[in-house]
Coordinates of C-alpha atoms in Angstrom, one line a residue:
X638 CA -1.5 -0.7 19.1
X639 CA -4.3 -3.3 20.4
X640 CA -7.8 -3.2 19.0
X641 CA -9.2 -0.2 21.6
X642 CA -12.1 -2.0 22.6
X643 CA -9.9 -4.6 24.1
X644 CA -7.5 -2.3 25.4
X645 CA -10.6 -0.6 27.6
X646 CA -12.3 -3.6 28.6
X647 CA -15.5 -3.0 27.1
X648 CA -17.1 -4.5 24.2
X649 CA -18.1 -3.4 20.7
X650 CA -21.8 -2.7 21.4
X651 CA -20.9 -0.9 24.7
X652 CA -22.5 3.0 25.0
X653 CA -20.9 5.8 25.5
X654 CA -21.1 6.2 29.0
X655 CA -19.7 2.9 29.4
X656 CA -16.6 3.5 27.4
X657 CA -16.3 6.8 29.6
X658 CA -16.6 4.8 33.1
X659 CA -14.3 1.8 32.1
X660 CA -11.7 4.9 30.3
X661 CA -12.2 7.1 34.1
X662 CA -11.8 4.0 35.8
X663 CA -8.7 2.1 34.2
X664 CA -6.7 6.1 33.8
X665 CA -6.8 6.1 37.8
X666 CA -5.6 2.3 37.9
X667 CA -3.2 2.9 35.4
X668 CA -1.7 6.3 35.4
X669 CA 2.0 6.6 36.1
X670 CA 1.9 8.8 39.0
X671 CA -0.2 6.4 41.0
X672 CA 2.4 3.5 39.7
X673 CA 5.8 5.4 39.9
X674 CA 7.9 2.1 41.1
X675 CA 6.1 0.6 37.6
X676 CA 8.2 1.2 34.3
X677 CA 6.0 0.1 32.1
X678 CA 3.4 2.3 33.5
X679 CA 3.6 5.3 30.7
X680 CA 3.2 3.0 28.0
X681 CA 0.2 1.6 29.3
X682 CA -1.5 4.9 30.2
X683 CA -0.3 6.2 26.7
X684 CA -2.0 3.1 25.6
X685 CA -5.2 3.6 27.2
X686 CA -5.5 7.1 26.2
X687 CA -5.2 6.7 22.2
X688 CA -7.4 3.5 22.7
X689 CA -9.6 6.2 24.3
X690 CA -8.9 8.4 21.4
X691 CA -10.8 6.2 18.9
X692 CA -13.8 4.7 20.3
X693 CA -13.8 7.7 22.4
X694 CA -14.7 9.8 19.6
X695 CA -18.1 9.1 17.6
X696 CA -16.7 9.8 14.3
X697 CA -13.5 8.1 14.6
X698 CA -15.4 5.2 16.4
X699 CA -17.4 4.8 13.2
X700 CA -14.7 5.0 11.4
X701 CA -12.9 2.0 12.7
X702 CA -15.8 -0.3 13.1
X703 CA -16.2 0.4 9.3
X704 CA -12.5 -0.4 8.9
X705 CA -11.4 3.0 7.5
X706 CA -8.9 3.3 10.5
X707 CA -6.7 1.0 12.4
X708 CA -6.7 0.9 16.2
X709 CA -4.0 3.8 16.6
X710 CA -6.3 5.7 14.5
X711 CA -3.9 5.4 11.1
X712 CA -6.3 5.4 7.6
X713 CA -6.6 1.7 6.1
X714 CA -5.6 1.6 2.3
X715 CA -8.9 1.6 0.6
X716 CA -7.7 2.9 -3.2
X717 CA -7.0 5.9 -4.7
X718 CA -8.0 9.7 -4.8
X719 CA -11.6 9.8 -6.4
X720 CA -13.0 6.1 -5.2
X721 CA -15.2 5.2 -2.6
X722 CA -14.6 6.7 0.9
X723 CA -12.2 9.4 0.6
X724 CA -8.7 6.8 0.6
X725 CA -5.4 8.1 0.0
X726 CA -4.6 11.4 -1.6
X727 CA -0.8 12.1 -2.2
X728 CA 0.0 15.4 -1.6
X729 CA -3.4 16.4 -0.1
X730 CA -4.1 17.9 3.6
X731 CA -4.3 14.7 5.4
X732 CA -5.8 11.4 5.8
X733 CA -9.3 10.0 5.9
X734 CA -12.6 11.2 4.5
X735 CA -12.6 15.2 4.1
X736 CA -8.6 15.2 4.7
X737 CA -9.0 14.3 8.5
X738 CA -5.8 15.0 9.5
X739 CA -3.5 12.3 11.7
X740 CA -2.5 12.4 15.2
X741 CA 0.2 11.4 17.4
X742 CA 1.0 10.4 21.1
X743 CA 3.9 10.1 23.3
X744 CA 4.5 10.2 27.2
X745 CA 7.3 12.0 28.6
X746 CA 8.3 14.5 31.7
X747 CA 5.8 16.6 30.7
X748 CA 3.3 13.9 30.5
X749 CA 1.0 12.7 27.9
X750 CA 0.6 14.6 24.9
X751 CA -1.1 14.2 21.5
X752 CA -0.5 16.1 18.5
X753 CA -2.6 16.9 15.5
X754 CA -1.8 17.7 12.0
X755 CA -4.3 18.6 9.0
X756 CA -7.6 19.9 9.1
X757 CA -8.7 17.3 12.3
X758 CA -6.5 19.5 15.2
X759 CA -9.8 19.6 17.1
X760 CA -10.8 16.0 17.0
X761 CA -9.8 14.8 20.4
X762 CA -11.6 17.9 22.1
X763 CA -14.3 15.2 24.0
X764 CA -10.6 13.5 25.4
X765 CA -9.6 16.7 26.6
X766 CA -12.8 17.9 27.9
X767 CA -13.1 14.4 29.7
X768 CA -9.7 14.6 31.4
X769 CA -10.0 18.4 32.6
X770 CA -13.6 17.1 33.9
X771 CA -11.7 14.5 35.6
X772 CA -9.3 15.9 36.9
X773 CA -10.3 19.4 38.2
X774 CA -9.1 21.1 34.8
X775 CA -5.5 20.2 35.1
X776 CA -5.3 18.5 31.6
X777 CA -3.3 21.8 30.6
X778 CA -2.4 23.0 26.7
X779 CA 0.9 23.4 26.3
X780 CA 0.4 24.8 22.9
X781 CA -2.1 24.6 20.4
X782 CA -3.4 21.1 19.0
X783 CA -1.5 19.1 22.0
X784 CA -2.5 18.9 25.8
X785 CA -0.6 17.7 29.2
X786 CA -2.3 15.7 32.1
X787 CA -0.5 15.7 35.4
X788 CA -2.0 14.0 38.2
X789 CA -2.4 14.7 42.3
X790 CA -2.5 12.2 44.7
X791 CA -6.1 14.0 45.7
X792 CA -7.3 13.3 42.3
X793 CA -7.7 9.5 43.4
X794 CA -9.6 10.6 46.4
X795 CA -9.3 10.2 50.4
X796 CA -8.9 6.7 50.1
X797 CA -5.8 6.8 47.4
X798 CA -3.3 6.4 50.6
X799 CA -4.2 3.1 53.1
X800 CA -4.7 4.1 56.8
X801 CA -2.3 4.5 59.7
X802 CA -1.9 2.0 62.6
X803 CA -1.5 2.1 65.8
X804 CA 1.2 0.1 68.0
X805 CA 3.1 0.7 71.2
X806 CA 6.9 -0.2 72.2
X807 CA 8.1 -0.4 75.5
X808 CA 11.6 0.5 75.8
X809 CA 14.1 0.6 79.1
X810 CA 15.3 4.3 80.3
X811 CA 18.7 3.8 79.3
X812 CA 17.2 3.4 75.8
X813 CA 15.1 6.7 76.2
X814 CA 17.5 9.0 77.4
X815 CA 20.5 7.7 75.2
X816 CA 18.5 6.9 72.6
X817 CA 19.1 3.3 70.4
X818 CA 17.9 1.6 67.6
X819 CA 15.2 -2.1 68.6
X820 CA 12.7 -3.3 66.5
X821 CA 9.0 -3.0 66.6
X822 CA 6.2 -6.2 65.7
X823 CA 3.1 -4.3 64.0
X824 CA -0.3 -5.4 63.9
X825 CA 0.4 -6.2 60.3
X826 CA 2.6 -9.0 61.5
X827 CA 5.7 -6.9 59.9
X828 CA 8.5 -6.8 61.8
X829 CA 10.4 -2.8 61.6
X830 CA 13.3 -1.3 62.6
X831 CA 12.6 1.8 64.9
X832 CA 15.2 4.5 66.0
X833 CA 14.6 5.7 69.5
X834 CA 15.9 9.6 69.3
X835 CA 17.9 10.4 72.7
X836 CA 15.7 12.0 75.4
X837 CA 12.0 10.9 74.5
X838 CA 9.7 10.4 77.0
X839 CA 6.4 8.0 78.2
X840 CA 3.3 9.3 75.4
X841 CA 5.4 10.5 73.4
X842 CA 4.7 9.1 69.4
X843 CA 7.3 8.1 66.6
X844 CA 5.7 8.0 62.6
X845 CA 7.1 5.9 60.6
X846 CA 6.1 6.4 56.8
X847 CA 4.9 4.6 54.4
X848 CA 4.4 1.7 57.3
X849 CA 0.8 1.8 58.0
X850 CA -2.0 -0.5 56.3
X851 CA -2.0 -0.3 52.4
X852 CA -4.5 2.0 50.5
X853 CA -6.2 0.7 47.0
X854 CA -3.4 2.8 45.0
X855 CA -0.4 0.7 46.9
X856 CA 0.1 3.9 48.8
X857 CA 0.8 2.6 52.3
X858 CA -0.4 4.9 55.7
X859 CA 2.3 5.5 58.3
X860 CA 2.8 3.6 61.8
X861 CA 2.3 5.6 64.8
X862 CA 4.4 4.0 68.0
X863 CA 3.6 4.9 71.2
X864 CA 6.4 4.9 73.8
X865 CA 6.7 3.6 76.7
X866 CA 9.4 3.7 79.1
X867 CA 9.4 0.3 81.1
X868 CA 9.6 1.2 85.1
X869 CA 14.0 1.5 86.4
X870 CA 14.6 -0.6 89.6
X871 CA 16.4 2.5 90.9
X872 CA 15.4 5.2 89.0
X873 CA 12.2 7.4 89.2
X874 CA 11.6 10.1 86.4
X875 CA 10.5 13.0 87.6
X876 CA 10.3 15.6 84.4
X877 CA 13.8 15.9 83.2
X878 CA 15.2 15.0 87.0
X879 CA 15.5 11.4 88.3
X880 CA 15.1 10.5 92.0
X881 CA 16.5 7.1 93.5
X882 CA 16.6 6.6 97.3
X883 CA 20.2 6.6 98.4
X884 CA 20.6 4.2 101.5
X885 CA 23.4 4.7 104.4
X886 CA 24.3 3.0 107.3
X887 CA 23.9 4.4 110.6
X888 CA 27.7 5.1 111.0
X889 CA 27.4 7.3 107.7
X890 CA 24.8 9.1 108.7
X891 CA 26.6 9.9 112.1
X892 CA 29.7 10.2 111.1
X893 CA 29.9 11.4 107.6
X894 CA 31.8 10.0 104.5
X895 CA 31.4 9.2 100.5
X896 CA 29.6 7.1 99.3
X897 CA 28.8 5.7 95.5
X898 CA 25.8 6.9 93.5
X899 CA 24.7 5.3 90.7
X900 CA 23.9 7.3 87.7
X901 CA 22.8 6.6 83.9
X902 CA 26.5 7.4 83.1
X903 CA 27.8 5.4 86.0
X904 CA 28.7 5.7 89.7
X905 CA 30.2 8.8 91.2
X906 CA 31.2 9.7 94.4
X907 CA 28.9 11.7 96.9
X908 CA 29.8 13.2 100.4
X909 CA 27.7 12.6 102.9
X910 CA 28.3 15.5 105.9
X911 CA 28.0 14.4 109.4
X912 CA 24.9 13.8 111.2
X913 CA 22.9 14.1 107.8
X914 CA 19.1 12.7 108.6
X915 CA 17.2 10.4 106.7
X916 CA 14.9 12.4 104.2
X917 CA 17.7 14.5 103.1
X918 CA 17.9 15.2 99.3
X919 CA 21.4 15.4 97.6
X920 CA 21.5 17.1 93.9
X921 CA 23.3 15.8 91.4
X922 CA 23.9 18.7 88.7
X923 CA 23.4 17.3 85.1
X924 CA 22.7 13.5 86.0
X925 CA 19.4 13.4 85.5
X926 CA 17.2 13.0 81.8
X927 CA 18.2 15.1 78.9
X928 CA 14.5 16.9 77.0
X929 CA 14.1 15.5 73.7
X930 CA 16.4 18.1 71.1
X931 CA 17.3 20.1 74.7
X932 CA 21.4 20.0 75.1
X933 CA 20.6 20.8 78.9
X934 CA 20.1 17.6 81.6
X935 CA 17.8 17.4 84.2
X936 CA 19.1 16.4 87.8
X937 CA 19.6 13.3 89.8
X938 CA 18.1 13.7 93.3
X939 CA 18.9 11.5 95.8
X940 CA 17.1 11.1 98.7
X941 CA 18.9 9.7 102.0
X942 CA 17.6 6.7 103.6
X943 CA 19.1 5.3 107.1
X944 CA 19.3 1.7 107.4
X945 CA 20.3 -0.5 110.2
X946 CA 22.4 -3.6 110.0
X947 CA 20.6 -6.6 109.3
X948 CA 21.2 -7.8 112.6
X949 CA 21.0 -6.3 115.7
X950 CA 23.1 -7.6 118.5
X951 CA 23.5 -6.8 122.2
X952 CA 26.4 -4.7 121.4
X953 CA 24.6 -2.6 119.4
X954 CA 21.6 -2.5 121.8
X955 CA 23.8 -1.5 124.4
X956 CA 25.4 1.7 123.0
X957 CA 21.6 2.7 121.4
X958 CA 20.7 2.6 124.8
X959 CA 23.6 4.3 126.6
X960 CA 22.7 7.0 124.0
X961 CA 19.1 6.9 125.1
X962 CA 19.6 7.5 128.8
X963 CA 22.6 9.6 128.7
X964 CA 22.0 11.9 125.8
X965 CA 18.3 11.8 125.0
X966 CA 16.5 14.3 122.5
X967 CA 13.5 15.0 120.8
X968 CA 12.9 14.7 116.8
X969 CA 9.3 15.5 117.1
X970 CA 9.4 18.5 119.5
X971 CA 8.5 20.6 116.7
X972 CA 4.9 18.4 116.0
X973 CA 1.8 20.0 117.5

């Protein structure tokens, strides 16, 4: 056991308040609950508690300064019974002046344990009271002469966990519809893997636990990733539905026929009835988007656009002129 003053980082002339302040600071820093990945945290915390048991107690501190007890609180040999200072009494009630008793410390599944024997069982009450005051009275006694401490995250204040960070991620419509795994660059400079759930929409967020800014006790905040879906060259999302403009030829519009329509799952055939007007919308069931967590998918809405050939030759012009002269019609007759 090291010198208790060294363990607490205080001088031998430190005041009671200075010792208490040092212990409070180090207890929060080295408690095993705040250092779960550090195998040596328990032993450091036990050493810290043992050191405070010595110099945090006025009588024990004086005894240690006089050389009557060592850094573990055990009496130093000073002679036999009847000599000044009490000394060691074979068969007596304990050690030290007046049979002051002995204490042992351990740290295990039940937390930090202190056990006392002999007449000195109440000597550590100041240490227990300090821990109770620090951590809301959760230093509870499992039995007479001992106690255990259990720290909760809130014991370390609102700054125990680091701040969340915000980032954006742009994904393709296909990845949004079917789900995917990709990577995102965080403001911290770190690249992390992100699993995109199927059916996610623009504006929705994904939380990456522990990928935010670090806190003073090593607990990181979270990364909040806001999703943006990149515009698609063919499809336009409309809720759970998808919309697209379907170009057809003049003769397909007049005579009808089968045309191939793209979907997110591959092209399908659509029958165009003869005499189909531009602007007519066909609904392809289940070919839209599947909302996050939903089993049913939306539809694909294909709106017809009648396209003329890139080059209109004289023959086509004559046929159209013949249609105009011999079979005129007014598509705007209902407009007033």
